[in-house]
mmCIF file of N, CA and C in Angstrom:
data_model
loop_
_atom_site.group_PDB
_atom_site.id
_atom_site.type_symbol
_atom_site.label_atom_id
_atom_site.label_comp_id
_atom_site.label_asym_id
_atom_site.label_seq_id
_atom_site.Cartn_x
_atom_site.Cartn_y
_atom_site.Cartn_z
ATOM 1 N N GLN A 1 -3.053 14.468 15.035
ATOM 2 C CA GLN A 1 -3.177 13.029 15.171
ATOM 3 C C GLN A 1 -2.894 12.363 13.831
ATOM 4 N N VAL A 2 -1.958 11.437 13.836
ATOM 5 C CA VAL A 2 -1.595 10.719 12.616
ATOM 6 C C VAL A 2 -2.694 9.726 12.260
ATOM 7 N N GLN A 3 -3.149 9.797 11.023
ATOM 8 C CA GLN A 3 -4.216 8.901 10.589
ATOM 9 C C GLN A 3 -4.027 8.521 9.134
ATOM 10 N N LEU A 4 -4.337 7.261 8.811
ATOM 11 C CA LEU A 4 -4.289 6.748 7.447
ATOM 12 C C LEU A 4 -5.618 6.081 7.154
ATOM 13 N N VAL A 5 -6.224 6.438 6.033
ATOM 14 C CA VAL A 5 -7.519 5.869 5.671
ATOM 15 C C VAL A 5 -7.441 5.305 4.257
ATOM 16 N N GLU A 6 -7.625 3.994 4.159
ATOM 17 C CA GLU A 6 -7.592 3.322 2.855
ATOM 18 C C GLU A 6 -8.983 3.302 2.224
ATOM 19 N N SER A 7 -8.991 3.282 0.898
ATOM 20 C CA SER A 7 -10.240 3.137 0.158
ATOM 21 C C SER A 7 -9.941 2.522 -1.201
ATOM 22 N N GLY A 8 -10.990 2.097 -1.891
ATOM 23 C CA GLY A 8 -10.834 1.585 -3.240
ATOM 24 C C GLY A 8 -10.905 0.079 -3.380
ATOM 25 N N GLY A 9 -11.019 -0.617 -2.267
ATOM 26 C CA GLY A 9 -11.125 -2.070 -2.357
ATOM 27 C C GLY A 9 -12.470 -2.505 -2.896
ATOM 28 N N GLY A 10 -12.590 -3.790 -3.174
ATOM 29 C CA GLY A 10 -13.847 -4.317 -3.673
ATOM 30 C C GLY A 10 -13.686 -5.709 -4.228
ATOM 31 N N LEU A 11 -14.732 -6.178 -4.887
ATOM 32 C CA LEU A 11 -14.744 -7.501 -5.513
ATOM 33 C C LEU A 11 -14.585 -7.338 -7.013
ATOM 34 N N VAL A 12 -13.578 -8.011 -7.578
ATOM 35 C CA VAL A 12 -13.333 -7.915 -9.011
ATOM 36 C C VAL A 12 -13.040 -9.295 -9.573
ATOM 37 N N LEU A 13 -13.188 -9.398 -10.881
ATOM 38 C CA LEU A 13 -12.840 -10.639 -11.568
ATOM 39 C C LEU A 13 -11.342 -10.678 -11.824
ATOM 40 N N ALA A 14 -10.807 -11.871 -11.859
ATOM 41 C CA ALA A 14 -9.394 -12.034 -12.178
ATOM 42 C C ALA A 14 -9.078 -11.374 -13.520
ATOM 43 N N GLY A 15 -7.916 -10.722 -13.567
ATOM 44 C CA GLY A 15 -7.501 -10.034 -14.782
ATOM 45 C C GLY A 15 -7.870 -8.561 -14.815
ATOM 46 N N ARG A 16 -8.763 -8.149 -13.936
ATOM 47 C CA ARG A 16 -9.178 -6.754 -13.890
ATOM 48 C C ARG A 16 -8.246 -5.930 -13.008
ATOM 49 N N SER A 17 -8.568 -4.644 -12.873
ATOM 50 C CA SER A 17 -7.713 -3.719 -12.122
ATOM 51 C C SER A 17 -8.489 -3.035 -11.009
ATOM 52 N N LEU A 18 -7.742 -2.589 -10.015
ATOM 53 C CA LEU A 18 -8.259 -1.743 -8.939
ATOM 54 C C LEU A 18 -7.185 -0.737 -8.567
ATOM 55 N N ARG A 19 -7.615 0.412 -8.075
ATOM 56 C CA ARG A 19 -6.669 1.374 -7.537
ATOM 57 C C ARG A 19 -7.051 1.666 -6.102
ATOM 58 N N LEU A 20 -6.136 1.378 -5.209
ATOM 59 C CA LEU A 20 -6.332 1.690 -3.803
ATOM 60 C C LEU A 20 -5.763 3.065 -3.501
ATOM 61 N N SER A 21 -6.409 3.755 -2.589
ATOM 62 C CA SER A 21 -5.933 5.057 -2.119
ATOM 63 C C SER A 21 -5.704 5.003 -0.623
ATOM 64 N N CYS A 22 -4.743 5.767 -0.186
ATOM 65 C CA CYS A 22 -4.446 5.887 1.237
ATOM 66 C C CYS A 22 -4.287 7.377 1.531
ATOM 67 N N GLU A 23 -5.285 7.940 2.186
ATOM 68 C CA GLU A 23 -5.238 9.370 2.503
ATOM 69 C C GLU A 23 -4.651 9.556 3.899
ATOM 70 N N ALA A 24 -3.630 10.390 3.959
ATOM 71 C CA ALA A 24 -2.937 10.632 5.223
ATOM 72 C C ALA A 24 -3.369 11.962 5.828
ATOM 73 N N SER A 25 -3.420 12.010 7.134
ATOM 74 C CA SER A 25 -3.689 13.265 7.831
ATOM 75 C C SER A 25 -2.868 13.299 9.112
ATOM 76 N N GLY A 26 -2.582 14.515 9.559
ATOM 77 C CA GLY A 26 -1.800 14.670 10.777
ATOM 78 C C GLY A 26 -0.300 14.661 10.561
ATOM 79 N N PHE A 27 0.116 14.433 9.330
ATOM 80 C CA PHE A 27 1.530 14.480 8.983
ATOM 81 C C PHE A 27 1.649 14.661 7.471
ATOM 82 N N SER A 28 2.850 14.992 7.014
ATOM 83 C CA SER A 28 3.065 15.235 5.594
ATOM 84 C C SER A 28 3.737 14.031 4.933
ATOM 85 N N LEU A 29 3.222 13.637 3.783
ATOM 86 C CA LEU A 29 3.845 12.545 3.031
ATOM 87 C C LEU A 29 5.230 12.916 2.527
ATOM 88 N N GLU A 30 5.497 14.194 2.425
ATOM 89 C CA GLU A 30 6.823 14.643 1.974
ATOM 90 C C GLU A 30 7.902 14.247 2.961
ATOM 91 N N ARG A 31 7.526 13.955 4.191
ATOM 92 C CA ARG A 31 8.483 13.630 5.240
ATOM 93 C C ARG A 31 8.355 12.193 5.729
ATOM 94 N N SER A 32 7.711 11.354 4.943
ATOM 95 C CA SER A 32 7.531 9.980 5.399
ATOM 96 C C SER A 32 7.591 9.002 4.232
ATOM 97 N N SER A 33 7.982 7.797 4.534
ATOM 98 C CA SER A 33 7.879 6.723 3.550
ATOM 99 C C SER A 33 6.614 5.924 3.864
ATOM 100 N N ILE A 34 6.035 5.347 2.820
ATOM 101 C CA ILE A 34 4.750 4.666 2.951
ATOM 102 C C ILE A 34 4.838 3.273 2.343
ATOM 103 N N GLY A 35 4.182 2.338 2.983
ATOM 104 C CA GLY A 35 4.125 0.989 2.452
ATOM 105 C C GLY A 35 2.700 0.475 2.381
ATOM 106 N N TRP A 36 2.482 -0.421 1.432
ATOM 107 C CA TRP A 36 1.227 -1.177 1.366
ATOM 108 C C TRP A 36 1.539 -2.618 1.781
ATOM 109 N N PHE A 37 0.721 -3.121 2.669
ATOM 110 C CA PHE A 37 0.863 -4.484 3.151
ATOM 111 C C PHE A 37 -0.472 -5.196 2.960
ATOM 112 N N ARG A 38 -0.466 -6.493 2.962
ATOM 113 C CA ARG A 38 -1.708 -7.228 2.855
ATOM 114 C C ARG A 38 -1.666 -8.466 3.740
ATOM 115 N N GLN A 39 -2.845 -8.908 4.122
ATOM 116 C CA GLN A 39 -2.956 -10.140 4.898
ATOM 117 C C GLN A 39 -4.176 -10.905 4.449
ATOM 118 N N ALA A 40 -3.917 -12.110 3.965
ATOM 119 C CA ALA A 40 -4.982 -13.006 3.541
ATOM 120 C C ALA A 40 -5.373 -13.902 4.718
ATOM 121 N N PRO A 41 -6.580 -14.442 4.699
ATOM 122 C CA PRO A 41 -7.012 -15.323 5.787
ATOM 123 C C PRO A 41 -6.051 -16.484 5.993
ATOM 124 N N GLY A 42 -5.622 -16.665 7.221
ATOM 125 C CA GLY A 42 -4.750 -17.780 7.541
ATOM 126 C C GLY A 42 -3.305 -17.603 7.138
ATOM 127 N N LYS A 43 -2.964 -16.423 6.632
ATOM 128 C CA LYS A 43 -1.584 -16.183 6.190
ATOM 129 C C LYS A 43 -0.976 -15.023 6.969
ATOM 130 N N GLU A 44 0.342 -14.964 6.939
ATOM 131 C CA GLU A 44 1.033 -13.863 7.593
ATOM 132 C C GLU A 44 0.927 -12.591 6.745
ATOM 133 N N ARG A 45 1.113 -11.484 7.416
ATOM 134 C CA ARG A 45 1.126 -10.198 6.713
ATOM 135 C C ARG A 45 2.303 -10.151 5.734
ATOM 136 N N GLU A 46 2.068 -9.578 4.582
ATOM 137 C CA GLU A 46 3.085 -9.508 3.531
ATOM 138 C C GLU A 46 3.248 -8.069 3.058
ATOM 139 N N GLY A 47 4.487 -7.632 2.947
ATOM 140 C CA GLY A 47 4.748 -6.329 2.363
ATOM 141 C C GLY A 47 4.563 -6.412 0.860
ATOM 142 N N VAL A 48 3.782 -5.523 0.290
ATOM 143 C CA VAL A 48 3.453 -5.564 -1.130
ATOM 144 C C VAL A 48 4.270 -4.548 -1.919
ATOM 145 N N ALA A 49 4.272 -3.306 -1.458
ATOM 146 C CA ALA A 49 4.973 -2.233 -2.163
ATOM 147 C C ALA A 49 5.257 -1.116 -1.177
ATOM 148 N N CYS A 50 6.315 -0.373 -1.450
ATOM 149 C CA CYS A 50 6.595 0.783 -0.602
ATOM 150 C C CYS A 50 7.259 1.866 -1.441
ATOM 151 N N ILE A 51 7.179 3.093 -0.935
ATOM 152 C CA ILE A 51 7.742 4.238 -1.639
ATOM 153 C C ILE A 51 8.474 5.097 -0.618
ATOM 154 N N SER A 52 9.655 5.533 -0.991
ATOM 155 C CA SER A 52 10.482 6.291 -0.073
ATOM 156 C C SER A 52 9.967 7.717 0.101
ATOM 157 N N ARG A 53 10.557 8.402 1.038
ATOM 158 C CA ARG A 53 10.114 9.756 1.355
ATOM 159 C C ARG A 53 10.125 10.659 0.116
ATOM 160 N N SER A 54 11.177 10.604 -0.652
ATOM 161 C CA SER A 54 11.298 11.465 -1.829
ATOM 162 C C SER A 54 10.591 10.914 -3.046
ATOM 163 N N ALA A 55 10.099 9.685 -2.924
ATOM 164 C CA ALA A 55 9.477 8.951 -4.038
ATOM 165 C C ALA A 55 10.495 8.492 -5.083
ATOM 166 N N ALA A 56 11.768 8.677 -4.784
ATOM 167 C CA ALA A 56 12.800 8.260 -5.735
ATOM 168 C C ALA A 56 12.990 6.748 -5.739
ATOM 169 N N ASN A 57 12.611 6.097 -4.660
ATOM 170 C CA ASN A 57 12.824 4.664 -4.540
ATOM 171 C C ASN A 57 11.512 3.950 -4.242
ATOM 172 N N THR A 58 11.215 2.924 -5.025
ATOM 173 C CA THR A 58 10.056 2.066 -4.773
ATOM 174 C C THR A 58 10.519 0.614 -4.733
ATOM 175 N N LYS A 59 9.807 -0.182 -3.963
ATOM 176 C CA LYS A 59 10.123 -1.602 -3.845
ATOM 177 C C LYS A 59 8.832 -2.401 -3.938
ATOM 178 N N TYR A 60 8.951 -3.607 -4.487
ATOM 179 C CA TYR A 60 7.779 -4.455 -4.675
ATOM 180 C C TYR A 60 8.094 -5.893 -4.279
ATOM 181 N N ALA A 61 7.087 -6.564 -3.773
ATOM 182 C CA ALA A 61 7.210 -7.995 -3.548
ATOM 183 C C ALA A 61 7.290 -8.689 -4.903
ATOM 184 N N ASP A 62 8.018 -9.792 -4.965
ATOM 185 C CA ASP A 62 8.160 -10.510 -6.227
ATOM 186 C C ASP A 62 6.801 -10.908 -6.800
ATOM 187 N N SER A 63 5.868 -11.191 -5.924
ATOM 188 C CA SER A 63 4.557 -11.675 -6.361
ATOM 189 C C SER A 63 3.739 -10.621 -7.100
ATOM 190 N N VAL A 64 4.112 -9.343 -6.973
ATOM 191 C CA VAL A 64 3.323 -8.293 -7.622
ATOM 192 C C VAL A 64 4.128 -7.463 -8.617
ATOM 193 N N LYS A 65 5.419 -7.729 -8.743
ATOM 194 C CA LYS A 65 6.252 -6.956 -9.664
ATOM 195 C C LYS A 65 5.696 -7.034 -11.069
ATOM 196 N N GLY A 66 5.641 -5.879 -11.711
ATOM 197 C CA GLY A 66 5.132 -5.810 -13.072
ATOM 198 C C GLY A 66 3.627 -5.669 -13.153
ATOM 199 N N ARG A 67 2.926 -5.856 -12.021
ATOM 200 C CA ARG A 67 1.467 -5.740 -12.013
ATOM 201 C C ARG A 67 0.986 -4.582 -11.150
ATOM 202 N N PHE A 68 1.688 -4.305 -10.050
ATOM 203 C CA PHE A 68 1.284 -3.254 -9.120
ATOM 204 C C PHE A 68 2.244 -2.069 -9.236
ATOM 205 N N THR A 69 1.699 -0.873 -9.045
ATOM 206 C CA THR A 69 2.508 0.339 -9.040
ATOM 207 C C THR A 69 2.098 1.225 -7.875
ATOM 208 N N ILE A 70 3.073 1.636 -7.099
ATOM 209 C CA ILE A 70 2.819 2.550 -5.983
ATOM 210 C C ILE A 70 3.239 3.954 -6.388
ATOM 211 N N SER A 71 2.465 4.927 -5.969
ATOM 212 C CA SER A 71 2.785 6.324 -6.256
ATOM 213 C C SER A 71 2.209 7.186 -5.149
ATOM 214 N N LYS A 72 2.644 8.430 -5.115
ATOM 215 C CA LYS A 72 2.056 9.327 -4.128
ATOM 216 C C LYS A 72 1.910 10.730 -4.695
ATOM 217 N N ASP A 73 0.881 11.408 -4.228
ATOM 218 C CA ASP A 73 0.584 12.778 -4.608
ATOM 219 C C ASP A 73 0.682 13.609 -3.340
ATOM 220 N N ASN A 74 1.796 14.326 -3.203
ATOM 221 C CA ASN A 74 1.995 15.107 -1.983
ATOM 222 C C ASN A 74 0.975 16.236 -1.852
ATOM 223 N N THR A 75 0.487 16.745 -2.970
ATOM 224 C CA THR A 75 -0.481 17.846 -2.904
ATOM 225 C C THR A 75 -1.807 17.372 -2.304
ATOM 226 N N LYS A 76 -2.102 16.094 -2.484
ATOM 227 C CA LYS A 76 -3.321 15.523 -1.912
ATOM 228 C C LYS A 76 -3.040 14.701 -0.656
ATOM 229 N N ASN A 77 -1.766 14.623 -0.304
ATOM 230 C CA ASN A 77 -1.351 13.820 0.845
ATOM 231 C C ASN A 77 -1.913 12.401 0.761
ATOM 232 N N THR A 78 -1.827 11.838 -0.433
ATOM 233 C CA THR A 78 -2.430 10.530 -0.706
ATOM 234 C C THR A 78 -1.448 9.633 -1.440
ATOM 235 N N VAL A 79 -1.451 8.368 -1.060
ATOM 236 C CA VAL A 79 -0.650 7.346 -1.730
ATOM 237 C C VAL A 79 -1.597 6.398 -2.455
ATOM 238 N N TYR A 80 -1.166 5.942 -3.623
ATOM 239 C CA TYR A 80 -1.998 5.064 -4.434
ATOM 240 C C TYR A 80 -1.298 3.732 -4.670
ATOM 241 N N LEU A 81 -2.083 2.710 -4.853
ATOM 242 C CA LEU A 81 -1.580 1.413 -5.303
ATOM 243 C C LEU A 81 -2.432 0.977 -6.488
ATOM 244 N N GLN A 82 -1.863 1.095 -7.667
ATOM 245 C CA GLN A 82 -2.538 0.636 -8.881
ATOM 246 C C GLN A 82 -2.269 -0.856 -9.036
ATOM 247 N N MET A 83 -3.330 -1.635 -9.089
ATOM 248 C CA MET A 83 -3.203 -3.087 -9.163
ATOM 249 C C MET A 83 -3.826 -3.572 -10.466
ATOM 250 N N ASN A 84 -2.999 -4.097 -11.343
ATOM 251 C CA ASN A 84 -3.459 -4.605 -12.631
ATOM 252 C C ASN A 84 -3.320 -6.123 -12.677
ATOM 253 N N SER A 85 -4.006 -6.724 -13.625
ATOM 254 C CA SER A 85 -3.929 -8.180 -13.823
ATOM 255 C C SER A 85 -4.098 -8.927 -12.502
ATOM 256 N N LEU A 86 -5.134 -8.578 -11.791
ATOM 257 C CA LEU A 86 -5.351 -9.162 -10.466
ATOM 258 C C LEU A 86 -5.596 -10.664 -10.554
ATOM 259 N N LYS A 87 -5.122 -11.366 -9.534
ATOM 260 C CA LYS A 87 -5.254 -12.809 -9.445
ATOM 261 C C LYS A 87 -6.005 -13.173 -8.162
ATOM 262 N N PRO A 88 -6.615 -14.330 -8.121
ATOM 263 C CA PRO A 88 -7.274 -14.751 -6.875
ATOM 264 C C PRO A 88 -6.328 -14.737 -5.674
ATOM 265 N N ASP A 89 -5.047 -15.008 -5.901
ATOM 266 C CA ASP A 89 -4.067 -14.987 -4.806
ATOM 267 C C ASP A 89 -3.836 -13.592 -4.246
ATOM 268 N N ASP A 90 -4.322 -12.556 -4.928
ATOM 269 C CA ASP A 90 -4.191 -11.193 -4.423
ATOM 270 C C ASP A 90 -5.284 -10.862 -3.404
ATOM 271 N N THR A 91 -6.221 -11.767 -3.222
ATOM 272 C CA THR A 91 -7.294 -11.539 -2.258
ATOM 273 C C THR A 91 -6.742 -11.388 -0.846
ATOM 274 N N ALA A 92 -7.071 -10.267 -0.213
ATOM 275 C CA ALA A 92 -6.543 -9.981 1.125
ATOM 276 C C ALA A 92 -7.113 -8.652 1.610
ATOM 277 N N ILE A 93 -6.869 -8.357 2.865
ATOM 278 C CA ILE A 93 -7.091 -7.003 3.364
ATOM 279 C C ILE A 93 -5.792 -6.242 3.146
ATOM 280 N N TYR A 94 -5.899 -5.083 2.529
ATOM 281 C CA TYR A 94 -4.739 -4.268 2.206
ATOM 282 C C TYR A 94 -4.663 -3.085 3.174
ATOM 283 N N TYR A 95 -3.481 -2.908 3.739
ATOM 284 C CA TYR A 95 -3.243 -1.841 4.703
ATOM 285 C C TYR A 95 -2.152 -0.911 4.190
ATOM 286 N N CYS A 96 -2.310 0.372 4.426
ATOM 287 C CA CYS A 96 -1.171 1.266 4.210
ATOM 288 C C CYS A 96 -0.580 1.618 5.563
ATOM 289 N N ALA A 97 0.687 1.945 5.546
ATOM 290 C CA ALA A 97 1.414 2.193 6.784
ATOM 291 C C ALA A 97 2.480 3.246 6.545
ATOM 292 N N ALA A 98 2.741 4.044 7.570
ATOM 293 C CA ALA A 98 3.682 5.150 7.446
ATOM 294 C C ALA A 98 4.878 4.983 8.374
ATOM 295 N N ASP A 99 6.028 5.273 7.813
ATOM 296 C CA ASP A 99 7.261 5.378 8.608
ATOM 297 C C ASP A 99 7.622 6.855 8.618
ATOM 298 N N LEU A 100 7.516 7.479 9.763
ATOM 299 C CA LEU A 100 7.671 8.920 9.852
ATOM 300 C C LEU A 100 9.118 9.351 10.045
ATOM 301 N N VAL A 101 10.028 8.385 10.098
ATOM 302 C CA VAL A 101 11.424 8.707 10.408
ATOM 303 C C VAL A 101 12.366 8.391 9.245
ATOM 304 N N SER A 102 12.219 7.215 8.649
ATOM 305 C CA SER A 102 13.192 6.744 7.659
ATOM 306 C C SER A 102 13.066 7.466 6.330
ATOM 307 N N VAL A 103 14.196 7.634 5.680
ATOM 308 C CA VAL A 103 14.226 8.231 4.345
ATOM 309 C C VAL A 103 13.800 7.200 3.311
ATOM 310 N N ASP A 104 14.292 5.976 3.478
ATOM 311 C CA ASP A 104 13.949 4.913 2.550
ATOM 312 C C ASP A 104 12.784 4.101 3.117
ATOM 313 N N CYS A 105 12.323 3.122 2.350
ATOM 314 C CA CYS A 105 11.213 2.291 2.796
ATOM 315 C C CYS A 105 11.632 0.828 2.811
ATOM 316 N N ASN A 106 10.823 -0.022 3.444
ATOM 317 C CA ASN A 106 11.096 -1.449 3.441
ATOM 318 C C ASN A 106 9.786 -2.207 3.446
ATOM 319 N N LEU A 107 9.855 -3.473 3.055
ATOM 320 C CA LEU A 107 8.663 -4.300 2.976
ATOM 321 C C LEU A 107 8.492 -5.203 4.196
ATOM 322 N N SER A 108 9.362 -5.038 5.164
ATOM 323 C CA SER A 108 9.289 -5.897 6.346
ATOM 324 C C SER A 108 8.306 -5.388 7.385
ATOM 325 N N GLY A 109 7.988 -4.102 7.320
ATOM 326 C CA GLY A 109 7.154 -3.507 8.350
ATOM 327 C C GLY A 109 7.947 -2.910 9.493
ATOM 328 N N TYR A 110 9.280 -3.053 9.423
ATOM 329 C CA TYR A 110 10.134 -2.509 10.476
ATOM 330 C C TYR A 110 10.099 -0.984 10.449
ATOM 331 N N GLY A 111 9.925 -0.373 11.599
ATOM 332 C CA GLY A 111 9.951 1.085 11.683
ATOM 333 C C GLY A 111 8.625 1.759 11.434
ATOM 334 N N ILE A 112 7.571 0.977 11.211
ATOM 335 C CA ILE A 112 6.262 1.569 10.943
ATOM 336 C C ILE A 112 5.726 2.257 12.195
ATOM 337 N N ASP A 113 5.258 3.490 12.013
ATOM 338 C CA ASP A 113 4.726 4.265 13.121
ATOM 339 C C ASP A 113 3.201 4.262 13.183
ATOM 340 N N SER A 114 2.569 4.075 12.029
ATOM 341 C CA SER A 114 1.121 4.155 12.017
ATOM 342 C C SER A 114 0.545 3.273 10.924
ATOM 343 N N TRP A 115 -0.565 2.623 11.211
ATOM 344 C CA TRP A 115 -1.255 1.748 10.266
ATOM 345 C C TRP A 115 -2.673 2.233 10.022
ATOM 346 N N GLY A 116 -3.149 2.017 8.793
ATOM 347 C CA GLY A 116 -4.545 2.233 8.518
ATOM 348 C C GLY A 116 -5.353 1.023 8.958
ATOM 349 N N LYS A 117 -6.668 1.116 8.786
ATOM 350 C CA LYS A 117 -7.537 0.024 9.216
ATOM 351 C C LYS A 117 -7.762 -1.021 8.132
ATOM 352 N N GLY A 118 -7.375 -0.700 6.910
ATOM 353 C CA GLY A 118 -7.424 -1.689 5.842
ATOM 354 C C GLY A 118 -8.641 -1.589 4.949
ATOM 355 N N THR A 119 -8.490 -2.130 3.740
ATOM 356 C CA THR A 119 -9.589 -2.229 2.784
ATOM 357 C C THR A 119 -9.512 -3.604 2.137
ATOM 358 N N LEU A 120 -10.662 -4.226 1.942
ATOM 359 C CA LEU A 120 -10.703 -5.594 1.446
ATOM 360 C C LEU A 120 -10.681 -5.643 -0.075
ATOM 361 N N VAL A 121 -9.787 -6.458 -0.602
ATOM 362 C CA VAL A 121 -9.734 -6.736 -2.034
ATOM 363 C C VAL A 121 -10.028 -8.222 -2.215
ATOM 364 N N ALA A 122 -11.047 -8.522 -3.000
ATOM 365 C CA ALA A 122 -11.415 -9.912 -3.265
ATOM 366 C C ALA A 122 -11.423 -10.124 -4.773
ATOM 367 N N VAL A 123 -10.659 -11.108 -5.227
ATOM 368 C CA VAL A 123 -10.533 -11.383 -6.652
ATOM 369 C C VAL A 123 -11.097 -12.771 -6.921
ATOM 370 N N SER A 124 -12.094 -12.823 -7.776
ATOM 371 C CA SER A 124 -12.709 -14.109 -8.091
ATOM 372 C C SER A 124 -12.240 -14.606 -9.447
ATOM 373 N N SER A 125 -12.186 -15.921 -9.574
ATOM 374 C CA SER A 125 -11.689 -16.520 -10.828
ATOM 375 C C SER A 125 -12.825 -16.741 -11.817
#
């Protein structure tokens, strides 16, 4: 059974850092691309970062470029999102999602096969 479990969210002050984790089970990260998405109250879901199957290609939303870094550890079957210089606008529920077919990744959510349940990130000013 394909499953994704996010962790690492919380309440932080603006300017601080958090690292989110997404532990995968039921499939191998070596054969899938992974994305992090977020949804703030009253807003549409937004693709934040994604990493391709081989990890050779990463993509970021303009709003987080230079502040967020996505990575994955195939030995732990876990994907990470390092978030630095957090801003109040980063407040949202963060979801990881897996595309079990595509070699590359995208921030649109197209082709996603499985979603996690999300973890809340709240940034106060």
